[in-house]
Amino acid sequence: MATTYRKQATAFRCGNVNAAIWENTGENGPFFSVSFSRPYKDVEGNWKVSSSYGLNDLDALSFVTEMAKDWVRGHSRP
């Protein structure tokens, strides 16, 4: 059975860093995955999204990672 992709379960943000948690269904039942992103404006003023982080983003990345980890642990089956 293939993985069925569902919907965004929740999201967290700190500064310019976002964490999105996705609920999926696989052979062993539901599971969660997390994606991280950092929106920014290019030189023309258009919004873009990056998955690259600079020194100033690392504390925020760490914070949303911990928040996401705690959320997934609290919503996963034992």
N, CA, C and O of each residue as an XYZ file, in Angstrom:
312
protein
N       0.844     -1.177      0.000
C       0.000      0.000      0.000
C       0.891      1.242      0.000
O       1.840      1.330      0.778
N       0.595      2.157     -0.836
C       1.373      3.385     -0.933
C       0.969      4.353      0.172
O      -0.109      4.248      0.757
N       1.851      5.281      0.434
C       1.549      6.316      1.406
C       0.510      7.261      0.835
O       0.620      7.701     -0.310
N      -0.505      7.573      1.637
C      -1.517      8.539      1.249
C      -1.208      9.845      1.951
O      -1.133      9.893      3.179
N      -1.030     10.894      1.185
C      -0.724     12.189      1.756
C      -2.022     12.881      2.120
O      -2.973     12.906      1.339
N      -2.045     13.434      3.304
C      -3.268     14.054      3.784
C      -3.113     15.551      3.842
O      -2.743     16.178      2.849
N      -3.384     16.117      4.958
C      -3.423     17.562      5.084
C      -2.435     18.053      6.121
O      -1.883     17.278      6.903
N      -2.228     19.342      6.110
C      -1.377     19.937      7.127
C      -2.102     19.849      8.460
O      -3.223     20.337      8.602
N      -1.451     19.220      9.440
C      -2.053     19.034     10.755
C      -1.930     20.301     11.594
O      -2.876     20.689     12.279
N      -0.787     20.932     11.545
C      -0.549     22.174     12.287
C       0.720     22.820     11.773
O       1.420     22.245     10.939
N       1.019     24.003     12.263
C       2.229     24.712     11.860
C       2.716     25.564     13.021
O       1.942     25.964     13.891
N       4.019     25.832     13.014
C       4.645     26.684     14.014
C       5.520     27.694     13.295
O       6.039     27.435     12.209
N       5.671     28.860     13.932
C       6.523     29.892     13.349
C       7.305     30.582     14.453
O       6.786     30.838     15.539
N       8.540     30.871     14.158
C       9.378     31.678     15.036
C      10.236     32.558     14.142
O      11.037     32.053     13.356
N      10.076     33.855     14.255
C      10.815     34.755     13.383
C      10.453     34.482     11.932
O       9.280     34.505     11.562
N      11.461     34.225     11.116
C      11.236     33.945      9.693
C      11.198     32.463      9.382
O      11.190     32.089      8.209
N      11.175     31.604     10.392
C      11.253     30.167     10.160
C       9.908     29.514     10.461
O       9.297     29.771     11.499
N       9.460     28.669      9.542
C       8.193     27.954      9.681
C       8.433     26.453      9.744
O       9.339     25.921      9.103
N       7.603     25.789     10.528
C       7.567     24.323     10.549
C       6.126     23.909     10.266
O       5.205     24.358     10.949
N       5.932     23.066      9.274
C       4.609     22.543      8.949
C       4.611     21.048      9.241
O       5.523     20.330      8.830
N       3.589     20.583      9.951
C       3.479     19.165     10.274
C       2.365     18.583      9.416
O       1.251     19.105      9.374
N       2.693     17.484      8.731
C       1.783     16.847      7.793
C       1.387     15.480      8.315
O       2.235     14.705      8.755
N       0.095     15.187      8.265
C      -0.406     13.874      8.659
C      -0.550     13.014      7.406
O      -1.171     13.425      6.426
N       0.025     11.832      7.452
C       0.006     10.904      6.331
C      -0.505      9.555      6.806
O      -0.544      9.291      8.008
N      -0.890      8.715      5.888
C      -1.310      7.361      6.222
C      -0.475      6.392      5.406
O      -0.390      6.498      4.183
N       0.142      5.441      6.106
C       0.974      4.434      5.453
C       0.485      3.043      5.790
O      -0.604      2.884      6.341
N       1.264      2.049      5.472
C       0.899      0.657      5.726
C       0.664      0.380      7.199
O      -0.163     -0.464      7.545
N       1.377      1.077      8.073
C       1.247      0.856      9.510
C       0.353      1.885     10.186
O       0.402      2.035     11.407
N      -0.451      2.587      9.424
C      -1.354      3.570      9.992
C      -0.844      4.993      9.818
O       0.072      5.238      9.032
N      -1.434      5.928     10.548
C      -1.054      7.326     10.386
C       0.325      7.625     10.957
O       0.760      7.006     11.928
N       1.000      8.582     10.337
C       2.276      9.076     10.825
C       2.412     10.534     10.413
O       1.662     11.019      9.567
N       3.360     11.222     11.005
C       3.551     12.644     10.739
C       4.927     12.891     10.149
O       5.888     12.181     10.443
N       4.998     13.906      9.319
C       6.281     14.381      8.813
C       6.311     15.895      8.984
O       5.267     16.540      9.076
N       7.508     16.452      9.026
C       7.667     17.880      9.274
C       8.500     18.491      8.156
O       9.526     17.935      7.763
N       8.064     19.621      7.653
C       8.861     20.372      6.679
C       9.149     21.756      7.256
O       8.332     22.333      7.974
N      10.318     22.264      6.926
C      10.759     23.564      7.421
C      10.967     24.498      6.239
O      11.396     24.067      5.168
N      10.663     25.772      6.433
C      10.848     26.737      5.354
C      11.139     28.120      5.933
O      10.874     28.405      7.100
N      11.687     28.953      5.075
C      11.994     30.337      5.439
C      11.594     31.231      4.274
O      12.278     31.254      3.251
N      10.488     31.972      4.414
C      10.093     32.878      3.340
C      10.996     34.113      3.313
O      11.517     34.547      4.341
N      11.163     34.658      2.126
C      11.963     35.877      1.962
C      11.517     36.583      0.685
O      10.876     35.987     -0.180
N      11.866     37.848      0.588
C      11.579     38.610     -0.633
C      12.845     38.700     -1.466
O      13.929     38.963     -0.945
N      12.693     38.478     -2.780
C      13.843     38.617     -3.666
C      14.076     40.097     -3.985
O      13.361     40.965     -3.484
N      15.065     40.373     -4.808
C      15.423     41.766     -5.101
C      14.302     42.524     -5.810
O      14.273     43.754     -5.774
N      13.386     41.810     -6.449
C      12.262     42.448     -7.123
C      11.038     42.590     -6.226
O      10.008     43.115     -6.648
N      11.159     42.113     -4.965
C      10.048     42.236     -4.023
C       9.060     41.084     -4.051
O       8.008     41.151     -3.416
N       9.396     40.017     -4.790
C       8.520     38.850     -4.859
C       8.844     37.881     -3.719
O      10.009     37.659     -3.391
N       7.801     37.311     -3.124
C       8.016     36.344     -2.048
C       8.494     35.018     -2.604
O       7.957     34.513     -3.590
N       9.498     34.467     -1.971
C      10.067     33.157     -2.312
C      10.158     32.351     -1.021
O       9.996     32.894      0.072
N      10.414     31.063     -1.153
C      10.573     30.192      0.008
C      11.884     29.438     -0.133
O      12.202     28.906     -1.196
N      12.639     29.404      0.958
C      13.921     28.716      0.971
C      13.939     27.651      2.058
O      13.209     27.737      3.045
N      14.770     26.665      1.862
C      15.013     25.673      2.918
C      16.468     25.770      3.373
O      17.031     24.816      3.909
N      17.057     26.927      3.151
C      18.429     27.216      3.562
C      18.373     28.245      4.688
O      17.570     29.177      4.653
N      19.240     28.063      5.689
C      19.170     28.900      6.881
C      20.527     29.497      7.192
O      21.549     28.814      7.124
N      20.532     30.777      7.533
C      21.748     31.453      7.926
C      21.917     31.417      9.442
O      21.056     30.916     10.164
N      23.012     31.943      9.899
C      23.323     31.968     11.322
C      22.196     32.598     12.137
O      21.858     32.099     13.210
N      21.618     33.676     11.645
C      20.556     34.362     12.380
C      19.255     33.576     12.433
O      18.371     33.917     13.219
N      19.111     32.539     11.624
C      17.895     31.724     11.609
C      17.998     30.486     12.492
O      16.980     29.858     12.781
N      19.188     30.123     12.922
C      19.378     28.822     13.568
C      18.687     28.697     14.918
O      18.192     27.621     15.253
N      18.642     29.770     15.702
C      17.913     29.690     16.972
C      16.422     29.476     16.723
O      15.788     28.672     17.407
N      15.861     30.187     15.753
C      14.446     30.023     15.414
C      14.188     28.623     14.865
O      13.169     28.011     15.186
N      15.097     28.114     14.043
C      14.953     26.766     13.504
C      14.962     25.739     14.628
O      14.153     24.811     14.630
N      15.862     25.901     15.570
C      15.925     25.002     16.717
C      14.634     25.060     17.523
O      14.122     24.024     17.948
N      14.109     26.252     17.734
C      12.887     26.427     18.519
C      11.699     25.744     17.852
O      10.977     24.997     18.512
N      11.476     25.984     16.547
C      10.324     25.356     15.882
C      10.532     23.847     15.740
O       9.558     23.096     15.700
N      11.783     23.394     15.663
C      12.057     21.956     15.628
C      11.611     21.304     16.929
O      10.973     20.252     16.906
N      11.937     21.910     18.055
C      11.514     21.373     19.352
C       9.998     21.396     19.493
O       9.407     20.444     20.003
N       9.367     22.474     19.045
C       7.911     22.556     19.103
C       7.274     21.466     18.247
O       6.309     20.828     18.667
N       7.806     21.257     17.061
C       7.276     20.230     16.168
C       7.488     18.837     16.763
O       6.593     17.993     16.710
N       8.655     18.604     17.318
C       8.949     17.300     17.912
C       7.997     17.013     19.064
O       7.472     15.904     19.168
N       7.768     17.993     19.927
C       6.839     17.812     21.047
C       5.424     17.545     20.551
O       4.723     16.696     21.102
N       4.996     18.266     19.507
C       3.644     18.068     18.979
C       3.493     16.667     18.397
O       2.509     15.980     18.672
N       4.467     16.246     17.594
C       4.380     14.913     16.978
C       4.374     13.835     18.046
O       3.589     12.890     17.963
N       5.236     13.957     19.047
C       5.247     12.972     20.139
C       3.889     12.904     20.835
O       3.427     11.816     21.179
N       3.256     14.035     21.042
C       1.965     14.076     21.716
C       0.808     13.563     20.889
O      -0.245     13.233     21.434
N       0.987     13.490     19.576
C      -0.102     13.053     18.694
C       0.171     11.713     18.017
O      -0.634     11.255     17.206
N       1.278     11.091     18.335
C       1.610      9.787     17.729
C       1.131      8.664     18.622
O       1.013      8.810     19.839
N       0.860      7.552     17.991
C       0.457      6.368     18.759
C       1.664      5.822     19.508
O       2.789      5.867     19.010
N       1.416      5.296     20.730
C       2.534      4.720     21.496
C       3.106      3.483     20.873
O       4.046      2.899     21.412
